[in-house]
Amino acid sequence: MARGKKFIFVPGPTNVPERILRAMAVEQEDPRRPDAPAFNLPLLAGLKNIFRTKTGTSFIFPSSGTGGWEAALVNCLDTGDHVLACRFGQFSLLWCKMAEDHQLQTTILDEEWGAPANPDRIYAALNEDRSHSIKAVFVVHNETTTGVTSDIAAVRRAMDAAQHPALLFVDGVSSIGSIDFRMDEWGVDLAITGSQKGFMLPAGLSFVGVSEKAMAIVRGRAEGQKNSRHAPHSYFDFNAMLARNVEGYFPYTFPTPLLYGLREALAMIEEEGLDNVIARHQFLASGVRAAVAAWGLKLCAQSHACESNTISAVMVPDGIDGTKIAHRAYNRYNCSLGLGLNRLAGKLFRIGHLGELNEMMVMVALSASEMAMLDCGVKITPGSGLAAAINHFRTKA
Ligand SMILES: *Cc1c(COP(=O)(O)O)cnc(C)c1O
């Protein structure tokens, strides 16, 4: 491996800023120390701001994002419950699989990989469900494997139009803290995210936002539930977690260094301002898209309206292997790009543009992409994508 910095532009884990690295260089602390609540409680409050919820409850679990999925699922659904899930990429596929692993009766709305969730189909499915057997709707806000963002506000409107009481579960792992997300306004009941994407931290924490409506179900279980059906669970129990959280503690040992990192990440987002963070992602993503257009290539996202501001999946021409491009970028240029997964394997490569990111960092990702594509025989004009990005980035004073 060559000397110099190793660059990472996969869509998570993302770059960890030096400020956060320094903040995390701490020893593990006594979890029962008297001043732990003064440290822990602002973290839970800060997360609520990122979820954009005033009435909801935020939880932290020591797990990757997948654990957040499981926490949301086991606390609010019963074994055998009927759920409606949209599937249009590898993450939504894995979430559906988890639902099936938990013996939920899962009705899947398949879309093309590259398309977003379809609110009309959600409306139709809910409208047909007169007996309200469907207990939850699952939508991945930002499908990281295709670079597609779904319209959660439109999903909520569809659910309301069908006058259906199902809970709305949203995976916001690669959107929350980077792309506009409004838990209260959009009536999201379970919002799930993780530490290693927009939060600029290493993997290891999942964050779950829970609406009042969902918390009422969770609380009911704690009270009279001896004979009630519920998905068996223990480690991820919201009630056990909440019982300690209200005092400012956690029910088991948390990784202190990651919590210090989280405190720093929340401070950085607050200093920049969440709206500005979101605007920065949009501006930088537009630069990437300008480059892709200048290369004469297409994104996996099927329409401009659903293009993601945190990740671009670049379709490669027929006869070219996108995986080879990503491997070339890594082996020759020290730069990690994302691969095509599952049915998209080889058909694309992905540029992650979220978290700790500025124009010059995007230029690195675009340079590595261009050079690796040229090395792998893609017929693009050297510098074409870079020039387009330069022109875009210079539009800002
Ligand atoms: C990264 C990611 C996850 C969670 O993955 P983990 O590896 O478990 O952290 C879930 N959903 C989406 C959309 C993601 O991008």
Short mmCIF file of C-alpha atoms in Angstrom, two decimals, residues 70-83 104 135-136 167 169 190 210 212-233 236-240:
data_model
loop_
_atom_site.label_atom_id
_atom_site.label_comp_id
_atom_site.label_asym_id
_atom_site.label_seq_id
_atom_site.Cartn_x
_atom_site.Cartn_y
_atom_site.Cartn_z
CA GLU A 70 -34.30 -5.22 15.82
CA ALA A 71 -34.97 -2.98 18.84
CA ALA A 72 -37.75 -1.15 16.99
CA LEU A 73 -39.26 -4.37 15.77
CA VAL A 74 -39.31 -6.47 18.94
CA ASN A 75 -40.62 -3.72 21.20
CA CYS A 76 -43.57 -2.65 19.11
CA LEU A 77 -44.69 -5.76 17.25
CA ASP A 78 -45.90 -9.21 18.22
CA THR A 79 -44.81 -12.48 16.71
CA GLY A 80 -47.16 -13.21 13.82
CA ASP A 81 -48.12 -9.56 13.32
CA HIS A 82 -48.75 -8.45 9.76
CA VAL A 83 -46.42 -5.77 8.37
CA LEU A 104 -43.82 -11.40 11.20
CA LYS A 135 -49.61 -3.26 12.29
CA ALA A 136 -46.67 -1.46 10.69
CA LEU A 167 -47.15 2.38 12.89
CA PHE A 169 -41.16 2.49 10.83
CA LEU A 190 -39.98 4.38 14.88
CA VAL A 210 -39.94 6.37 19.33
CA GLU A 212 -45.67 8.83 21.80
CA LYS A 213 -48.05 6.51 19.97
CA ALA A 214 -45.46 3.73 19.86
CA MET A 215 -44.34 4.40 23.45
CA ALA A 216 -47.93 3.94 24.62
CA ILE A 217 -47.83 0.41 23.17
CA VAL A 218 -44.47 -0.23 24.81
CA ARG A 219 -45.65 1.04 28.21
CA GLY A 220 -48.83 -1.02 28.03
CA ARG A 221 -46.73 -4.10 27.70
CA ALA A 222 -44.77 -3.29 30.83
CA GLU A 223 -47.97 -2.98 32.81
CA GLY A 224 -50.39 -5.80 32.24
CA GLN A 225 -48.77 -8.06 29.80
CA LYS A 226 -48.18 -11.44 31.41
CA ASN A 227 -50.50 -13.15 28.95
CA SER A 228 -50.01 -10.82 25.98
CA ARG A 229 -48.19 -12.03 22.90
CA HIS A 230 -44.98 -10.16 22.19
CA ALA A 231 -41.82 -10.84 20.28
CA PRO A 232 -39.42 -12.31 22.86
CA HIS A 233 -36.67 -9.84 23.70
CA PHE A 236 -33.22 -4.36 23.48
CA ASP A 237 -36.13 -3.81 25.89
CA PHE A 238 -37.28 -0.17 25.72
CA ASN A 239 -38.90 -0.34 29.17
CA ALA A 240 -35.74 -1.61 30.86
#
